[in-house]
Coordinates of C-alpha atoms in Angstrom, one line a residue:
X1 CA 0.0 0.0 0.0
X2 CA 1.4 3.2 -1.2
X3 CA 0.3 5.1 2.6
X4 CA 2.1 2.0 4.6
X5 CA 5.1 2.7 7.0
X6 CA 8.1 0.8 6.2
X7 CA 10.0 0.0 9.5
X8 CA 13.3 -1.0 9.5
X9 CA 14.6 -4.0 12.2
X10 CA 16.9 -2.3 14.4
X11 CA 17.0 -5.1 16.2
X12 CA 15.7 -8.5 17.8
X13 CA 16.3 -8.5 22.2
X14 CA 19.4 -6.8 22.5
X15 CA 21.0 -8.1 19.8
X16 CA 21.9 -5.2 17.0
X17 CA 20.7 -5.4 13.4
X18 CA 24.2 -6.5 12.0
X19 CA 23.1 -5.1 8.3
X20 CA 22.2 -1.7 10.2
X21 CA 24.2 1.4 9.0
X22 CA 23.3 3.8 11.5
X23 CA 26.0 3.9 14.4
X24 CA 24.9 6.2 16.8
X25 CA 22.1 3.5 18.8
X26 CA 23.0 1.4 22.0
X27 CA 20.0 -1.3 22.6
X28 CA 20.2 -2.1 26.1
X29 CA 17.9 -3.7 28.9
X30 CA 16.8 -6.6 31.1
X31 CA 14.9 -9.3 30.1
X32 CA 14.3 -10.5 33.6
X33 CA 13.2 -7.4 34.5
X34 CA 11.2 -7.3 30.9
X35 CA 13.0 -4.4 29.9
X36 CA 14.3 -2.9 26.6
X37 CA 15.6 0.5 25.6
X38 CA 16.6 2.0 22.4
X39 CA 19.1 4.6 23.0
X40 CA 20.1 7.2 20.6
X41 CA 23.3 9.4 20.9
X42 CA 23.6 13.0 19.0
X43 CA 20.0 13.2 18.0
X44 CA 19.4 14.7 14.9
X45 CA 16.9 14.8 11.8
X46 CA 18.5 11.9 10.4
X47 CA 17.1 10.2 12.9
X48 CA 13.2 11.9 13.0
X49 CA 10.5 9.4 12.2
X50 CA 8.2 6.6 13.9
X51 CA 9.6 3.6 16.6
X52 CA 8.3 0.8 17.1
X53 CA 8.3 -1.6 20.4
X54 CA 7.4 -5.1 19.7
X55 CA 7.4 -8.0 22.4
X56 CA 5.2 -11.0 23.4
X57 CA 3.4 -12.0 26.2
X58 CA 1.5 -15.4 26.6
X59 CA -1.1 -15.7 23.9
X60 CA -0.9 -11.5 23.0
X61 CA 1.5 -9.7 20.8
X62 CA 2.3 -5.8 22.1
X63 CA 3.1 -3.3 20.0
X64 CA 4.2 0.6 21.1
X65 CA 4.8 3.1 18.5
X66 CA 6.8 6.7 19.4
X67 CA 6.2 9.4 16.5
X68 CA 9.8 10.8 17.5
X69 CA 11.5 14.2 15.9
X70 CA 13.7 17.0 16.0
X71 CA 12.5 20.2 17.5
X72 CA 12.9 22.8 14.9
X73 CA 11.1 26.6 15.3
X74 CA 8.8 28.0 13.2
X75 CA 9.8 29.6 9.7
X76 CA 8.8 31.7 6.6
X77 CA 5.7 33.4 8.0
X78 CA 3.8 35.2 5.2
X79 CA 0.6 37.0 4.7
X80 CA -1.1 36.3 1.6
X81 CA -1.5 38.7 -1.0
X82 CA 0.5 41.6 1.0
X83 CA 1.7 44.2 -1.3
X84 CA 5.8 44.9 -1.3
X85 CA 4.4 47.8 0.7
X86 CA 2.4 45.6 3.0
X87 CA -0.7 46.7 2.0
X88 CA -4.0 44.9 1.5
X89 CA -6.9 46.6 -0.6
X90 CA -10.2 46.4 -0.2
X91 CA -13.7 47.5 -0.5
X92 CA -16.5 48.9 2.0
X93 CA -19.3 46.1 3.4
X94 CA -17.3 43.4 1.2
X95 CA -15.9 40.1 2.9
X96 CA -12.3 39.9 3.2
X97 CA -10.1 37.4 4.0
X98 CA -6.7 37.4 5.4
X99 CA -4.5 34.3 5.0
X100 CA -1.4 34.2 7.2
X101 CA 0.9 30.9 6.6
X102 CA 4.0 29.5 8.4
X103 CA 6.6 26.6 8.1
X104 CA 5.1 25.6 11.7
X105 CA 8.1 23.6 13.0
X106 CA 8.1 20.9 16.0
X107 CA 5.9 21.6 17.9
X108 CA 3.5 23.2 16.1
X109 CA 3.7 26.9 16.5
X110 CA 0.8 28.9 17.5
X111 CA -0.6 31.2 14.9
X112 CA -2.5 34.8 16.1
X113 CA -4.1 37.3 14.5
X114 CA -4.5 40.5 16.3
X115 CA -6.3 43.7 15.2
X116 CA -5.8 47.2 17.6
X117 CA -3.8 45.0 20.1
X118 CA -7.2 42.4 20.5
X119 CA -6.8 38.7 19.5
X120 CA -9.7 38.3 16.8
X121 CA -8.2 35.0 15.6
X122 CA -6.1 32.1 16.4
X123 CA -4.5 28.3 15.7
X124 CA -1.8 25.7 15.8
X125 CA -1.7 24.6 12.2
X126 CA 0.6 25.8 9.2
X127 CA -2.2 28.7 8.0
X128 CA -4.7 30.6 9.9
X129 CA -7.5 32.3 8.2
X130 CA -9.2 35.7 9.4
X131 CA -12.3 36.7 7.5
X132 CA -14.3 39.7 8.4
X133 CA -16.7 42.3 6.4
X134 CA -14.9 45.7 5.8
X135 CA -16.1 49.3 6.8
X136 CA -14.5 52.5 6.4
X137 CA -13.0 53.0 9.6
X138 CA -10.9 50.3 8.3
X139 CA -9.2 52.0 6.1
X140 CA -5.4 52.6 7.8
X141 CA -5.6 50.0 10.4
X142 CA -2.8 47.5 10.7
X143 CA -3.7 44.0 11.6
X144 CA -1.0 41.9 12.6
X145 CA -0.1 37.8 12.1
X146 CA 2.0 36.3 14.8
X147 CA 3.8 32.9 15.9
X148 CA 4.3 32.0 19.0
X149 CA 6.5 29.2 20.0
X150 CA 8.7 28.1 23.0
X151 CA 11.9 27.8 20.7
X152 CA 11.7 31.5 19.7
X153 CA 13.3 34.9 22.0
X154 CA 10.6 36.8 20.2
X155 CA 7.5 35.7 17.7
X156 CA 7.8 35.8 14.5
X157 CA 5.3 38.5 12.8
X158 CA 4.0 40.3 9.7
X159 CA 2.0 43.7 9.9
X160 CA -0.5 44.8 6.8
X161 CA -2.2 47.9 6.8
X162 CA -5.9 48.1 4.8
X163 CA -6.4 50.3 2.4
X164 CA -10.4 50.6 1.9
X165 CA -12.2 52.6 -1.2
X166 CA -15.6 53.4 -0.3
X167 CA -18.3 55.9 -1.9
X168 CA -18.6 59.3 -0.8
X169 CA -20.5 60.0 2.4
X170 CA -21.8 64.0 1.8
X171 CA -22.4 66.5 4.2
X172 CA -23.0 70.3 3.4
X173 CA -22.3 73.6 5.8
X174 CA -22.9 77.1 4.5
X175 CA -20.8 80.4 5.9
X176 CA -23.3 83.1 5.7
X177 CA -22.3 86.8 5.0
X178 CA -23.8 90.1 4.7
X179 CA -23.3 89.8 0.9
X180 CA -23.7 86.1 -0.3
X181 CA -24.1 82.7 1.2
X182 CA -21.2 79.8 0.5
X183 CA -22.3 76.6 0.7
X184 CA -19.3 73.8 1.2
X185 CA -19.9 69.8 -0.3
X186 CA -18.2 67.8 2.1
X187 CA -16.8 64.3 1.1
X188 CA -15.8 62.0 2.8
X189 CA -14.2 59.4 0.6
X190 CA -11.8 56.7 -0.2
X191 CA -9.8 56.9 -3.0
X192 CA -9.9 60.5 -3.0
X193 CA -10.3 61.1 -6.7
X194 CA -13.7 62.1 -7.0
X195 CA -16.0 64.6 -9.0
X196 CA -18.2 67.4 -8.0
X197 CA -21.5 67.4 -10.4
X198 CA -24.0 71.0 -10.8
X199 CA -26.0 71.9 -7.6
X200 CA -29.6 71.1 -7.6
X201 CA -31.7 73.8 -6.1
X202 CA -35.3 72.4 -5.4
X203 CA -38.1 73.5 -3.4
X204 CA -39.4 72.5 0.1
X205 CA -41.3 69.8 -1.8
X206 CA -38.4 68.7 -3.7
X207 CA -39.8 70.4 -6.4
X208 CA -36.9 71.1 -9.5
X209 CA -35.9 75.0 -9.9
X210 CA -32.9 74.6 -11.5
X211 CA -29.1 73.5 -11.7
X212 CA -26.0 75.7 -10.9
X213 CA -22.1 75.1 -11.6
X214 CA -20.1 75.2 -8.2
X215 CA -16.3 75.5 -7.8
X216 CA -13.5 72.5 -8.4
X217 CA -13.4 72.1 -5.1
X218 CA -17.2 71.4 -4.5
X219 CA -18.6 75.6 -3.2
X220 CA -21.5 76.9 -4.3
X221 CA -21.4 80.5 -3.2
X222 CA -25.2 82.8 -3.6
X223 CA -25.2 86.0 -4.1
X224 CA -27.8 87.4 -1.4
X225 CA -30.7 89.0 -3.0
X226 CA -31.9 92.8 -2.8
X227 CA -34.7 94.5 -0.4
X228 CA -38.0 92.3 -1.1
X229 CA -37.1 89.8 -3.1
X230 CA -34.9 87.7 0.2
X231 CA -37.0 84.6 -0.5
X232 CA -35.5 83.9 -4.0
X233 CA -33.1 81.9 -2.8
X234 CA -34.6 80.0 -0.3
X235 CA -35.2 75.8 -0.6
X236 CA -33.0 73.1 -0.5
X237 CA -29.5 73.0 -2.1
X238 CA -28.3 69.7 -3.1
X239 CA -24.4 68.7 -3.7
X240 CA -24.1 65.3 -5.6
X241 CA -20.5 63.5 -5.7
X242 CA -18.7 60.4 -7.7
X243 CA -15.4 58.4 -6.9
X244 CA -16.9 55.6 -8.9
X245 CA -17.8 53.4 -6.0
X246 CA -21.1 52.1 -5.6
X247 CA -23.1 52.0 -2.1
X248 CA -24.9 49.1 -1.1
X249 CA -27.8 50.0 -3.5
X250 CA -25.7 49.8 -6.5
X251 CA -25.9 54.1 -6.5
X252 CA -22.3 55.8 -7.9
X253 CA -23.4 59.2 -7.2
X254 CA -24.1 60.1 -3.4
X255 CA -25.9 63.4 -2.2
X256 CA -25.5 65.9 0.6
X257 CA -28.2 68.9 1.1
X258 CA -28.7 72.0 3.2
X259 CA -31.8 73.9 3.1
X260 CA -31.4 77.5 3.7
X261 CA -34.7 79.3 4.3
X262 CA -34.4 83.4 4.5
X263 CA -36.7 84.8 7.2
X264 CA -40.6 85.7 6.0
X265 CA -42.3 83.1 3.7
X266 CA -40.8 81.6 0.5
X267 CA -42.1 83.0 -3.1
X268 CA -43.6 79.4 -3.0
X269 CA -45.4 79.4 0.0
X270 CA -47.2 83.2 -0.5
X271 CA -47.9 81.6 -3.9
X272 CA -49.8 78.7 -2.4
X273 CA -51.6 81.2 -0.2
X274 CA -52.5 83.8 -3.1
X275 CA -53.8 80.9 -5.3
X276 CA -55.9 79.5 -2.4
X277 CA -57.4 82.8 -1.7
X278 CA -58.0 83.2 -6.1
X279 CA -59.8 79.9 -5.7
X280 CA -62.3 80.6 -2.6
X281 CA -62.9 84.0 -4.1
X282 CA -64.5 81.9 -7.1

């Protein structure tokens, strides 16, 4: 069988294997006492492997086997898919998965993943696998993959740091003056390559007025109206932004609005009321 172990006699009672070419055993015991020991001198991997104990009793055959070998520390531990740069990309509310592999020596060596100093994953085989689903306050943190074992003065480890792309998340502030109001598109965003698209300015109703070009960098600065004609400008401004990474919903482009509402009714509003008053006077 291709699987089988293939022992070779080292020898039979105390009595050496005189075809044996390994030197450095001594078999020595009492068989009055019922005792025999396989010594070996200046261990090394030459001699790793499986032992086997064979001796008879009245009516029973015994058999001991000793899985035997070297210690040796771990080696060669790698995190999958790190960038020369140790860097790992990925993308917001996605899966990921962070493979961390080691030549896990004897005894196995204990594998640890640790993310902000917390254990969040760990094992004694040659890989350890860390899956979790990705948000944006990801993006920068290192996680680290260490092994631990009693024949190394330190662990061995591997830091990545995630870099996360995620769509814009749009807020707008105004900075009011006595001659114009600036309204600022806020974006925060990952990578930061994005575009600015027109202003919308709707009504309270979300009712379209029109479109307006803002600056590069995402202003939209009014121009305060004269005496009687404040409300012009009132209803809701709306900022819309693109990196080219959808949400959740599928969407590319993500808003941000303000409203900004001058004091006295809006044109809409007193137009509501004169057309309500038209209408009972009928």
């Amino acid at each position: 069988m291709p699987n089988e172990t293939i022992l070779i006699a080292y020898s039979e009672g105390l009595q050496i294997n005189p075809n044996l070419t390994i030197t450095n055993i001594a078999i020595y015991g009492n068989f009055t006492r019922g005792m025999c020991h396989l010594q070996i001198k200046n261990f090394s991997t030459a001699n790793d492997g499986i032992y086997q104990c064979t001796y008879f009793r009245p009516g029973s055959i015994n058999i001991q086997r000793y899985n035997v070998f070297s210690k040796k520390p771990p080696t060669d531990l790698t995190i999958v898919n790190a960038s020369e740069k140790n860097i790992i990309f990925g993308k917001e509310e996605v899966r990921m998965g962070l493979k961390c592999t080691v030549k896990t020596g004897v005894p196995a060596a204990t594998l640890v993943w640790r993310k902000q100093d917390l254990t969040v994953s760990n094992g004694s085989r040659g890989s350890l696998l860390y899956q979790f689903t990705l948000t944006r306050f990801d993006h920068i943190q290192s996680i680290t993959c260490y092994a631990f074992s009693d024949l190394l003065t330190s662990p061995l480890s591997q830091t990545i740091y995630l870099d996360i792309q995620y769509p814009p998340d749009v807020t707008v502030t105004s900075t009011i003056s006595e001659q114009n109001i600036t309204l600022h598109c806020v974006a925060d965003v990952r990578p930061d390559n994005y575009t600015f698209y027109d202003w919308e300015h709707k009504l309270e109703f979300n009712e379209h007025i029109r479109r307006i070009r803002g600056t590069q960098k995402g202003e939209l600065i009014i121009n305060k109206s004269q005496k009687g004609q404040e409300n012009e400008n009132d209803g809701i401004y709306m900022c819309t932004v693109s990196n080219g990474i959808s949400n959740l919903k599928g969407k590319t482009k993500q808003e941000g609005q303000s409203v900004i509402m001058s004091q006295g009714k809006s044109r809409y509003t007193q137009y509501k009321m004169e057309c309500s008053e038209i209408c009972s006077g009928y």
